[in-house]
PDB file of C-alpha atoms in Angstrom:
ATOM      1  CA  UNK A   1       0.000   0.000   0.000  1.00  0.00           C
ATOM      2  CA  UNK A   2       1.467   3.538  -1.287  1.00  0.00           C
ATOM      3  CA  UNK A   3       1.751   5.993   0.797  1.00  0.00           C
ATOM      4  CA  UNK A   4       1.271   9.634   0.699  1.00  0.00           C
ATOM      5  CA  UNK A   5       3.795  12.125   2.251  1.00  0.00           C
ATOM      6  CA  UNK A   6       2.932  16.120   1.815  1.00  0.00           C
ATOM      7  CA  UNK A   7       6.189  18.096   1.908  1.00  0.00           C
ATOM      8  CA  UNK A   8       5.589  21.665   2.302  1.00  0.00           C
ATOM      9  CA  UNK A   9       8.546  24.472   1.426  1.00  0.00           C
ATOM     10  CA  UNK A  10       7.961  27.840   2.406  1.00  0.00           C
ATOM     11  CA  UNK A  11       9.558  30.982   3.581  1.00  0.00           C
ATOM     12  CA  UNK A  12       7.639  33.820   5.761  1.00  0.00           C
ATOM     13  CA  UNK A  13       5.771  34.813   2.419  1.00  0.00           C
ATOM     14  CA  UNK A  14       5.481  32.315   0.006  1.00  0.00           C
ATOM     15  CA  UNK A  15       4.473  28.384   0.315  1.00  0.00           C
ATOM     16  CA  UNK A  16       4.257  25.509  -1.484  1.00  0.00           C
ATOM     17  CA  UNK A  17       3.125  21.728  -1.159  1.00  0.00           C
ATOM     18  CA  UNK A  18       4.644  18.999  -3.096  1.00  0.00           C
ATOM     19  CA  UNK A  19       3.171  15.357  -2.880  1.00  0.00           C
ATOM     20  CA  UNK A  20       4.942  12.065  -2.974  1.00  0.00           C
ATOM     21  CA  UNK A  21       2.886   8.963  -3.597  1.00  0.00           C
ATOM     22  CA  UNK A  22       6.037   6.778  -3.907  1.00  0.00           C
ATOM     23  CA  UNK A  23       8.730   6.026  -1.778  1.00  0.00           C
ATOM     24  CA  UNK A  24      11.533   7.143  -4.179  1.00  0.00           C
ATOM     25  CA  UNK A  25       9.151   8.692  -6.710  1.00  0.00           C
ATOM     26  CA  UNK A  26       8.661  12.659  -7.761  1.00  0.00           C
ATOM     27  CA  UNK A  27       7.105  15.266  -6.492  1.00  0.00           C
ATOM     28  CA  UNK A  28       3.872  16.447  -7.750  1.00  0.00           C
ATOM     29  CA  UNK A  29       3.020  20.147  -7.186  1.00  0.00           C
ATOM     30  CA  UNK A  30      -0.137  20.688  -5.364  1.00  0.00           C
ATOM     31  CA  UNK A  31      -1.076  24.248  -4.088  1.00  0.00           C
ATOM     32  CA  UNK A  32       0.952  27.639  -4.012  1.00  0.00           C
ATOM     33  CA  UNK A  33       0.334  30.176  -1.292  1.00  0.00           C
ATOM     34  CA  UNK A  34       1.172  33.469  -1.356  1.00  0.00           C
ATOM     35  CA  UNK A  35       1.035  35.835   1.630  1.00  0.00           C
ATOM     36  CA  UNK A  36       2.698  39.773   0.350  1.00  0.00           C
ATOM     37  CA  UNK A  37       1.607  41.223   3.839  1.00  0.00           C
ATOM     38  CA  UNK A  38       4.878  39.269   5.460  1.00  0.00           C
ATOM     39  CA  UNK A  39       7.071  40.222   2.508  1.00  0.00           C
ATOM     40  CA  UNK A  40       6.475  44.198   3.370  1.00  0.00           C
ATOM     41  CA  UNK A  41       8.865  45.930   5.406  1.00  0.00           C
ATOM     42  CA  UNK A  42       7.620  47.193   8.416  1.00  0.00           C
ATOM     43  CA  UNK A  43       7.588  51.232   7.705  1.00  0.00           C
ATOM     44  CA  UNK A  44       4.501  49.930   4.636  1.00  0.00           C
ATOM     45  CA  UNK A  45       2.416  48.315   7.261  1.00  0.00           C
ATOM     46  CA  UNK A  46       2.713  51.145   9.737  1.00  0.00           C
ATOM     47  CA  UNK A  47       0.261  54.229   8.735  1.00  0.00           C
ATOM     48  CA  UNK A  48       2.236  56.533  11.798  1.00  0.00           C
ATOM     49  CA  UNK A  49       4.817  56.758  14.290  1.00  0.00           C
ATOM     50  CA  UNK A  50       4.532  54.252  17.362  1.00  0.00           C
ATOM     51  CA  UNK A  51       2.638  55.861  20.552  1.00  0.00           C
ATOM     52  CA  UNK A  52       4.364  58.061  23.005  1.00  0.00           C
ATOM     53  CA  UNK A  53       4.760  57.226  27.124  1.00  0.00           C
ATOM     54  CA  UNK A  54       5.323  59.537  29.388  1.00  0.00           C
ATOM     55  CA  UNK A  55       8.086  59.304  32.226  1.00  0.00           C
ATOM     56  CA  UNK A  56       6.335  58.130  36.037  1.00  0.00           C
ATOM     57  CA  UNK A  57       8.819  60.586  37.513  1.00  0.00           C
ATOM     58  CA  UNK A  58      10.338  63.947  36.191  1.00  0.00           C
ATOM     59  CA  UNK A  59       9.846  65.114  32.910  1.00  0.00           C
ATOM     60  CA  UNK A  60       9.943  63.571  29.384  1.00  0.00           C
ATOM     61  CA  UNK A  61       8.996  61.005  27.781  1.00  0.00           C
ATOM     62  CA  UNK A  62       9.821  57.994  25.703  1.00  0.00           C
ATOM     63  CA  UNK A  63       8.144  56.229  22.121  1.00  0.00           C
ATOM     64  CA  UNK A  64       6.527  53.343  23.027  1.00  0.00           C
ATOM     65  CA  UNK A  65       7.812  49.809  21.257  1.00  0.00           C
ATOM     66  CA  UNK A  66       5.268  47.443  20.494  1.00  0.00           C
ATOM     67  CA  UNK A  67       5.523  44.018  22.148  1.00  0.00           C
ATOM     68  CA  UNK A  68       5.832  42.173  18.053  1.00  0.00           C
ATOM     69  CA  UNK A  69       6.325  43.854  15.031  1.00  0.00           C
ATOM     70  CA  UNK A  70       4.231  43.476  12.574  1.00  0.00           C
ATOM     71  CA  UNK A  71       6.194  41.940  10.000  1.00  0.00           C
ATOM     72  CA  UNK A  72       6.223  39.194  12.605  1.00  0.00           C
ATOM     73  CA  UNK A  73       2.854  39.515  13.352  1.00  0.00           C
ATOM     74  CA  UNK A  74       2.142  38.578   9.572  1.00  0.00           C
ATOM     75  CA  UNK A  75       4.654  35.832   9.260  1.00  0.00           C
ATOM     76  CA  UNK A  76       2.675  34.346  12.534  1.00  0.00           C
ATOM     77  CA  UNK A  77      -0.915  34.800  10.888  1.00  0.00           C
ATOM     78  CA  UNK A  78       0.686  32.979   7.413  1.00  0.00           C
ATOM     79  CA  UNK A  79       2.220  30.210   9.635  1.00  0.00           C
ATOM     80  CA  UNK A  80      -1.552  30.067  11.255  1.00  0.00           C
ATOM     81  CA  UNK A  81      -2.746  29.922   7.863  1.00  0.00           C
ATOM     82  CA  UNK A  82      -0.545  26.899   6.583  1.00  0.00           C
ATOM     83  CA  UNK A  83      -1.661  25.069  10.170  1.00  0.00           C
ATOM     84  CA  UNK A  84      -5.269  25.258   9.636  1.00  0.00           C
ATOM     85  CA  UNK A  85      -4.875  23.880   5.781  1.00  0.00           C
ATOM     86  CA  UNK A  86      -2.265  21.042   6.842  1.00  0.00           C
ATOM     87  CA  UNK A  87      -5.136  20.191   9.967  1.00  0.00           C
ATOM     88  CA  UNK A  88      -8.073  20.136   7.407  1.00  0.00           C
ATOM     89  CA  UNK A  89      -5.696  18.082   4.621  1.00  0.00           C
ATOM     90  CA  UNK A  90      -4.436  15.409   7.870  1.00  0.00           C
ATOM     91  CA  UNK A  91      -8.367  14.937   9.137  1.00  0.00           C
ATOM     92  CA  UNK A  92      -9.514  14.913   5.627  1.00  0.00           C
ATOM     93  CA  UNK A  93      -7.207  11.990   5.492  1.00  0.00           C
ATOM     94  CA  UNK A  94      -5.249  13.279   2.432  1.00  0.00           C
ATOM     95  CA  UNK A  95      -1.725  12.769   3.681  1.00  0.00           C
ATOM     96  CA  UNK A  96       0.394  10.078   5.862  1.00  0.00           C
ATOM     97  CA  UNK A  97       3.138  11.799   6.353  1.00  0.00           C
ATOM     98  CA  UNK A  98       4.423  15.163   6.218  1.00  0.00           C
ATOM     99  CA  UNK A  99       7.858  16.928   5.757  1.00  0.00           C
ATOM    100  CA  UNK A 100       8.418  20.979   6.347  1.00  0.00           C
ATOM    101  CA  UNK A 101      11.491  22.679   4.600  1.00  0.00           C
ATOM    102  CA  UNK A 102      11.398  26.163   5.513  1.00  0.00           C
ATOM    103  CA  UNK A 103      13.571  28.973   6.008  1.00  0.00           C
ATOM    104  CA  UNK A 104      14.670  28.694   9.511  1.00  0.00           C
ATOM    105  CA  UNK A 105      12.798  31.617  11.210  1.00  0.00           C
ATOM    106  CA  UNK A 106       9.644  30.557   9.380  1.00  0.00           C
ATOM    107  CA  UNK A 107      10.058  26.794  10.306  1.00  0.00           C
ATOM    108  CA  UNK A 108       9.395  27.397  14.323  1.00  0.00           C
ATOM    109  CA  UNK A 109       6.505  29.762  13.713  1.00  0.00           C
ATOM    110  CA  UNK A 110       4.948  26.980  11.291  1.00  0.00           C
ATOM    111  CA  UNK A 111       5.735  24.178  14.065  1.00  0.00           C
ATOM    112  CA  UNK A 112       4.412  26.356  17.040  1.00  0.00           C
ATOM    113  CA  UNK A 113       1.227  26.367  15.215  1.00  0.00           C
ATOM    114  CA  UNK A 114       0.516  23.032  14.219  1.00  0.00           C
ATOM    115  CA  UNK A 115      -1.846  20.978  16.474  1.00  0.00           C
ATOM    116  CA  UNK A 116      -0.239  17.652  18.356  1.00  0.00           C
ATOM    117  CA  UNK A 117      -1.312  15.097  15.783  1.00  0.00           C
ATOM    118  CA  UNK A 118      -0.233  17.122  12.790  1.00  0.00           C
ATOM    119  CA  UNK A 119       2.667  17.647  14.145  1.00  0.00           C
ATOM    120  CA  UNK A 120       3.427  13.513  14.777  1.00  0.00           C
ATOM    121  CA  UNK A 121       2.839  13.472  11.609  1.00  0.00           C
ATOM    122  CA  UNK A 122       6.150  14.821  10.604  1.00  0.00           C
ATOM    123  CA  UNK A 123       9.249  12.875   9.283  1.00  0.00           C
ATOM    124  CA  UNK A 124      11.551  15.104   8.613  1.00  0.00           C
ATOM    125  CA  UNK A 125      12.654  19.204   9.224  1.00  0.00           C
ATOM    126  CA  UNK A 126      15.436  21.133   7.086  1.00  0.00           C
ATOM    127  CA  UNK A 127      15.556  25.019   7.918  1.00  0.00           C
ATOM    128  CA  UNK A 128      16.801  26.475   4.262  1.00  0.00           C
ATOM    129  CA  UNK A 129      14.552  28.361   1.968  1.00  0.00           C
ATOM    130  CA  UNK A 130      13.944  26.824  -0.924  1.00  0.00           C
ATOM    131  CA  UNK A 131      10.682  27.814  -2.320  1.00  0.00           C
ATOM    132  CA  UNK A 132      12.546  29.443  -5.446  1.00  0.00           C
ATOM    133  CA  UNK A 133      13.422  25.452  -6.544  1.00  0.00           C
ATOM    134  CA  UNK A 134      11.767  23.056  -8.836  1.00  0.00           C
ATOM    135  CA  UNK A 135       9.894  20.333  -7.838  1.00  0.00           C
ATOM    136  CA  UNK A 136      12.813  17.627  -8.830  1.00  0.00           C
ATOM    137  CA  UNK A 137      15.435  20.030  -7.391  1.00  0.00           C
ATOM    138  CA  UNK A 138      13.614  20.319  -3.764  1.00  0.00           C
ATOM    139  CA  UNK A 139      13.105  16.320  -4.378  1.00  0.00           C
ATOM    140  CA  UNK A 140      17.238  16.534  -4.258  1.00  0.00           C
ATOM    141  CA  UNK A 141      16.898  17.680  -0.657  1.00  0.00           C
ATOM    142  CA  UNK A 142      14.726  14.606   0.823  1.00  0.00           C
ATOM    143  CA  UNK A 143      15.679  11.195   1.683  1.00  0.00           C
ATOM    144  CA  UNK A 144      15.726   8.987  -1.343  1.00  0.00           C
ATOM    145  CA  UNK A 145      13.354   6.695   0.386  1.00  0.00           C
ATOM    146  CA  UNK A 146      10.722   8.435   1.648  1.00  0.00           C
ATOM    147  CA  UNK A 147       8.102   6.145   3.681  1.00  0.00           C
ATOM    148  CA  UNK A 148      11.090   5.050   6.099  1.00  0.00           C
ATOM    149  CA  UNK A 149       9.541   6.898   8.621  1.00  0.00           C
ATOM    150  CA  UNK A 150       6.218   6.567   7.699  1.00  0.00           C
ATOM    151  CA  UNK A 151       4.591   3.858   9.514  1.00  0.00           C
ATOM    152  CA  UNK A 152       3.621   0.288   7.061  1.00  0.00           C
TER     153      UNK A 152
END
């Protein structure tokens, strides 16, 4: 019985999901996602200067720093994003295994956000960026036998 192993490659703005239905087979291009919020620098998301606090004693006073910037704030809500469509595509049964290769600041936020079982799900991790490659070049970067991990 074939198995079917979801490899996603993504950076903080762009995604995409590959499919394997054979162990040492190629990948098949699925779905592209694009998020251009995350890919803006943070000046283009910000209509004004930050807030101003004042001092508790003397005077003065000081421009307030937000806790997240928003460029991080996006990359979180794409890395949300990605979750809820790899949760619907693992209960909808559509994968058996799954594989992230992400630029390594994007990879945490993605695996923070994934839910338990989704995230058992997952055979291997590299932290590069590699969304610019072709399927059979990002193929180059997996295991040549890819149900080893997945379970018979």
């Amino acid at each position: 019985m074939n198995k079917t192993v979801w490899i996603v490659v993504a950076n903080r703005g762009v995604a995409r999901l590959f499919q394997a239905r054979q162990p040492t087979g190629p990948l098949q291009e699925l779905e592209a996602f694009i998020h251009p919020e995350a890919r803006l620098r943070e000046q283009d998301l910000v209509s004004d200067r930050p807030g101003r606090g004042a001092e508790r004693f003397g005077p003065g006073g000081h421009a307030e720093d937000p806790d997240t910037t928003l460029v991080e704030q996006e990359t979180s809500n794409f890395a949300l994003e990605l979750s809820r469509f790899l949760l619907k595509g693992r209960t909808d049964g559509r994968f058996d295994g799954l594989m992230l290769i992400a630029a390594p600041a994007f990879l945490g936020s993605l695996r923070d956000r994934l839910d338990g079982p989704t995230r058992g799900r997952i055979m291997l991790e590299v932290a590069k960026n590699l969304v610019h490659l072709d399927a059979a070049a990002v193929r180059n970067y997996l295991p040549d036998r890819l149900y080893s991990a997945v379970g018979a």
